[in-house]
């Protein structure tokens, strides 16, 4: 006021929200001798491509190897979105015939996909999308004459997801 103290606060919005990193461990017991161990994680970065957008970057290292990402991008109105994604990875797969182990394969995959979707409030989402992948399976352990596979696969999908978690980060 005219002769008293004065407090002035200037607020400036951040250009984007903080990035979050979530980590996890996968441990699978195959039998009494073999097990699979993978450390996986996801970082989420907000508002990179405009208000409401998200970039999710995933990685996995260990028995399963992989790296991928998705861009969530609101289109026009906040409840409609597009979500292009890419993924590349390699994992082990055991093969059995007549209940007997016959070999272990490396499965490599490079994938690209695209979804269009609608959000129903903060908890539900419906997506439709397409994916195309290049897949290769080679014998790692076992008879080298076992069949190997190389080719492409295409996938169309529709997903309805409901998230009832009441914690912002799980």
mmCIF file of C-alpha atoms in Angstrom:
data_model
loop_
_atom_site.group_PDB
_atom_site.id
_atom_site.type_symbol
_atom_site.label_atom_id
_atom_site.label_comp_id
_atom_site.label_asym_id
_atom_site.label_seq_id
_atom_site.Cartn_x
_atom_site.Cartn_y
_atom_site.Cartn_z
ATOM 1 C CA UNK A 1 0.000 0.000 0.000
ATOM 2 C CA UNK A 2 0.970 3.684 0.023
ATOM 3 C CA UNK A 3 3.579 3.596 2.776
ATOM 4 C CA UNK A 4 3.878 -0.091 3.765
ATOM 5 C CA UNK A 5 5.719 -3.207 2.696
ATOM 6 C CA UNK A 6 5.208 -4.720 -0.707
ATOM 7 C CA UNK A 7 5.567 -8.311 -1.911
ATOM 8 C CA UNK A 8 5.910 -9.014 -5.622
ATOM 9 C CA UNK A 9 5.816 -12.565 -7.022
ATOM 10 C CA UNK A 10 6.718 -13.261 -10.648
ATOM 11 C CA UNK A 11 5.730 -16.703 -11.908
ATOM 12 C CA UNK A 12 7.123 -18.253 -15.049
ATOM 13 C CA UNK A 13 5.849 -21.641 -16.292
ATOM 14 C CA UNK A 14 8.396 -24.357 -17.015
ATOM 15 C CA UNK A 15 8.714 -25.159 -20.735
ATOM 16 C CA UNK A 16 7.982 -28.827 -19.918
ATOM 17 C CA UNK A 17 7.304 -31.000 -16.903
ATOM 18 C CA UNK A 18 9.960 -33.000 -15.086
ATOM 19 C CA UNK A 19 11.115 -36.293 -16.564
ATOM 20 C CA UNK A 20 10.355 -39.443 -14.580
ATOM 21 C CA UNK A 21 12.358 -42.678 -14.545
ATOM 22 C CA UNK A 22 10.766 -45.975 -13.466
ATOM 23 C CA UNK A 23 12.943 -49.063 -13.032
ATOM 24 C CA UNK A 24 12.100 -52.737 -12.695
ATOM 25 C CA UNK A 25 13.734 -56.147 -12.495
ATOM 26 C CA UNK A 26 12.494 -59.270 -14.291
ATOM 27 C CA UNK A 27 13.616 -62.604 -12.858
ATOM 28 C CA UNK A 28 12.326 -65.819 -14.453
ATOM 29 C CA UNK A 29 13.236 -69.291 -13.273
ATOM 30 C CA UNK A 30 13.268 -71.619 -16.277
ATOM 31 C CA UNK A 31 14.420 -74.732 -14.373
ATOM 32 C CA UNK A 32 16.678 -75.542 -11.430
ATOM 33 C CA UNK A 33 19.782 -74.412 -13.342
ATOM 34 C CA UNK A 34 18.644 -71.741 -15.819
ATOM 35 C CA UNK A 35 17.154 -68.391 -15.032
ATOM 36 C CA UNK A 36 16.628 -65.143 -16.890
ATOM 37 C CA UNK A 37 17.441 -61.729 -15.427
ATOM 38 C CA UNK A 38 16.609 -58.395 -17.053
ATOM 39 C CA UNK A 39 16.735 -54.837 -15.745
ATOM 40 C CA UNK A 40 14.123 -52.680 -17.480
ATOM 41 C CA UNK A 41 13.064 -49.077 -17.268
ATOM 42 C CA UNK A 42 10.972 -46.294 -18.694
ATOM 43 C CA UNK A 43 11.546 -42.577 -18.734
ATOM 44 C CA UNK A 44 8.601 -40.292 -19.397
ATOM 45 C CA UNK A 45 9.142 -36.711 -20.554
ATOM 46 C CA UNK A 46 6.197 -34.330 -20.678
ATOM 47 C CA UNK A 47 5.229 -31.490 -23.060
ATOM 48 C CA UNK A 48 8.140 -32.101 -25.452
ATOM 49 C CA UNK A 49 6.025 -31.775 -28.617
ATOM 50 C CA UNK A 50 3.471 -29.311 -27.244
ATOM 51 C CA UNK A 51 1.072 -29.097 -24.327
ATOM 52 C CA UNK A 52 -0.224 -32.489 -23.208
ATOM 53 C CA UNK A 53 2.333 -34.498 -25.196
ATOM 54 C CA UNK A 54 4.477 -37.276 -23.710
ATOM 55 C CA UNK A 55 7.550 -39.146 -24.863
ATOM 56 C CA UNK A 56 8.010 -42.598 -23.310
ATOM 57 C CA UNK A 57 11.417 -44.214 -23.778
ATOM 58 C CA UNK A 58 11.795 -47.868 -22.739
ATOM 59 C CA UNK A 59 14.913 -49.997 -22.318
ATOM 60 C CA UNK A 60 15.775 -53.520 -21.213
ATOM 61 C CA UNK A 61 19.210 -55.023 -20.572
ATOM 62 C CA UNK A 62 20.093 -58.548 -19.529
ATOM 63 C CA UNK A 63 18.615 -61.786 -20.849
ATOM 64 C CA UNK A 64 16.172 -59.670 -22.829
ATOM 65 C CA UNK A 65 17.561 -56.663 -24.717
ATOM 66 C CA UNK A 66 15.404 -53.867 -26.071
ATOM 67 C CA UNK A 67 14.941 -50.188 -26.705
ATOM 68 C CA UNK A 68 11.838 -48.370 -27.869
ATOM 69 C CA UNK A 69 9.766 -45.256 -27.610
ATOM 70 C CA UNK A 70 6.327 -43.756 -28.120
ATOM 71 C CA UNK A 71 5.204 -40.185 -28.720
ATOM 72 C CA UNK A 72 1.743 -39.406 -27.311
ATOM 73 C CA UNK A 73 0.417 -36.357 -29.142
ATOM 74 C CA UNK A 74 -2.996 -34.717 -28.568
ATOM 75 C CA UNK A 75 -4.676 -33.812 -31.868
ATOM 76 C CA UNK A 76 -7.063 -30.854 -31.988
ATOM 77 C CA UNK A 77 -9.078 -31.494 -28.846
ATOM 78 C CA UNK A 78 -7.369 -32.827 -25.663
ATOM 79 C CA UNK A 79 -9.229 -36.160 -25.639
ATOM 80 C CA UNK A 80 -8.181 -37.279 -29.183
ATOM 81 C CA UNK A 81 -4.576 -38.390 -29.778
ATOM 82 C CA UNK A 82 -2.040 -40.025 -32.087
ATOM 83 C CA UNK A 83 0.759 -42.265 -30.826
ATOM 84 C CA UNK A 84 3.563 -43.367 -33.187
ATOM 85 C CA UNK A 85 6.084 -45.832 -31.748
ATOM 86 C CA UNK A 86 9.236 -47.840 -32.576
ATOM 87 C CA UNK A 87 10.898 -50.822 -30.909
ATOM 88 C CA UNK A 88 13.955 -53.033 -31.440
ATOM 89 C CA UNK A 89 14.921 -55.959 -29.274
ATOM 90 C CA UNK A 90 16.280 -59.446 -28.842
ATOM 91 C CA UNK A 91 15.181 -62.236 -26.514
ATOM 92 C CA UNK A 92 15.700 -65.938 -25.922
ATOM 93 C CA UNK A 93 13.001 -68.537 -26.571
ATOM 94 C CA UNK A 94 13.072 -72.217 -25.686
ATOM 95 C CA UNK A 95 11.604 -74.717 -28.146
ATOM 96 C CA UNK A 96 10.079 -78.044 -27.162
ATOM 97 C CA UNK A 97 8.869 -81.091 -29.134
ATOM 98 C CA UNK A 98 6.799 -83.840 -27.489
ATOM 99 C CA UNK A 99 7.534 -82.237 -24.105
ATOM 100 C CA UNK A 100 11.314 -82.376 -24.581
ATOM 101 C CA UNK A 101 13.646 -79.394 -24.910
ATOM 102 C CA UNK A 102 15.126 -79.313 -28.421
ATOM 103 C CA UNK A 103 16.759 -75.909 -28.645
ATOM 104 C CA UNK A 104 17.075 -72.293 -27.645
ATOM 105 C CA UNK A 105 16.509 -69.537 -30.178
ATOM 106 C CA UNK A 106 17.449 -65.877 -30.368
ATOM 107 C CA UNK A 107 14.447 -63.843 -31.493
ATOM 108 C CA UNK A 108 15.273 -60.411 -32.918
ATOM 109 C CA UNK A 109 12.572 -57.905 -33.786
ATOM 110 C CA UNK A 110 12.384 -54.369 -35.200
ATOM 111 C CA UNK A 111 8.887 -52.867 -35.023
ATOM 112 C CA UNK A 112 7.127 -49.619 -35.941
ATOM 113 C CA UNK A 113 3.514 -48.801 -35.190
ATOM 114 C CA UNK A 114 0.908 -46.080 -35.007
ATOM 115 C CA UNK A 115 -2.245 -45.673 -32.900
ATOM 116 C CA UNK A 116 -5.164 -43.256 -32.949
ATOM 117 C CA UNK A 117 -7.180 -43.011 -29.783
ATOM 118 C CA UNK A 118 -9.706 -41.348 -27.529
ATOM 119 C CA UNK A 119 -9.391 -40.666 -23.786
ATOM 120 C CA UNK A 120 -12.456 -41.086 -21.593
ATOM 121 C CA UNK A 121 -11.577 -38.923 -18.615
ATOM 122 C CA UNK A 122 -8.359 -39.613 -16.728
ATOM 123 C CA UNK A 123 -8.854 -43.368 -16.295
ATOM 124 C CA UNK A 124 -9.958 -44.901 -19.609
ATOM 125 C CA UNK A 125 -8.594 -44.931 -23.132
ATOM 126 C CA UNK A 126 -9.535 -46.598 -26.423
ATOM 127 C CA UNK A 127 -6.925 -47.106 -29.181
ATOM 128 C CA UNK A 128 -6.864 -48.605 -32.661
ATOM 129 C CA UNK A 129 -3.583 -49.139 -34.432
ATOM 130 C CA UNK A 130 -1.317 -50.926 -36.852
ATOM 131 C CA UNK A 131 2.176 -52.376 -36.467
ATOM 132 C CA UNK A 132 4.725 -53.787 -38.883
ATOM 133 C CA UNK A 133 7.767 -55.759 -37.739
ATOM 134 C CA UNK A 134 10.781 -57.550 -39.115
ATOM 135 C CA UNK A 135 11.367 -60.764 -37.140
ATOM 136 C CA UNK A 136 14.279 -63.208 -37.206
ATOM 137 C CA UNK A 137 14.717 -66.390 -35.158
ATOM 138 C CA UNK A 138 18.047 -68.219 -35.158
ATOM 139 C CA UNK A 139 19.235 -71.306 -33.280
ATOM 140 C CA UNK A 140 21.428 -70.400 -30.306
ATOM 141 C CA UNK A 141 21.615 -73.790 -28.540
ATOM 142 C CA UNK A 142 20.699 -77.106 -30.133
ATOM 143 C CA UNK A 143 20.986 -78.902 -33.445
ATOM 144 C CA UNK A 144 22.060 -76.388 -36.125
ATOM 145 C CA UNK A 145 19.702 -78.104 -38.591
ATOM 146 C CA UNK A 146 16.682 -76.921 -36.567
ATOM 147 C CA UNK A 147 14.461 -74.606 -38.609
ATOM 148 C CA UNK A 148 15.112 -70.880 -38.530
ATOM 149 C CA UNK A 149 12.695 -68.133 -39.470
ATOM 150 C CA UNK A 150 12.959 -64.691 -41.001
ATOM 151 C CA UNK A 151 10.105 -62.541 -42.168
ATOM 152 C CA UNK A 152 7.691 -59.749 -41.537
ATOM 153 C CA UNK A 153 4.529 -59.570 -39.512
ATOM 154 C CA UNK A 154 1.694 -57.083 -39.553
ATOM 155 C CA UNK A 155 -0.779 -56.504 -36.766
ATOM 156 C CA UNK A 156 -3.971 -54.495 -36.387
ATOM 157 C CA UNK A 157 -5.196 -53.895 -32.854
ATOM 158 C CA UNK A 158 -7.959 -52.341 -30.807
ATOM 159 C CA UNK A 159 -7.472 -51.796 -27.065
ATOM 160 C CA UNK A 160 -9.685 -50.515 -24.301
ATOM 161 C CA UNK A 161 -7.683 -49.713 -21.167
ATOM 162 C CA UNK A 162 -9.024 -48.766 -17.747
ATOM 163 C CA UNK A 163 -6.548 -47.632 -15.079
ATOM 164 C CA UNK A 164 -8.062 -47.591 -11.604
ATOM 165 C CA UNK A 165 -4.828 -46.785 -9.746
ATOM 166 C CA UNK A 166 -5.203 -43.965 -7.261
ATOM 167 C CA UNK A 167 -1.471 -43.220 -7.038
ATOM 168 C CA UNK A 168 0.048 -40.890 -9.649
ATOM 169 C CA UNK A 169 3.195 -43.026 -10.086
ATOM 170 C CA UNK A 170 3.076 -46.795 -9.656
#
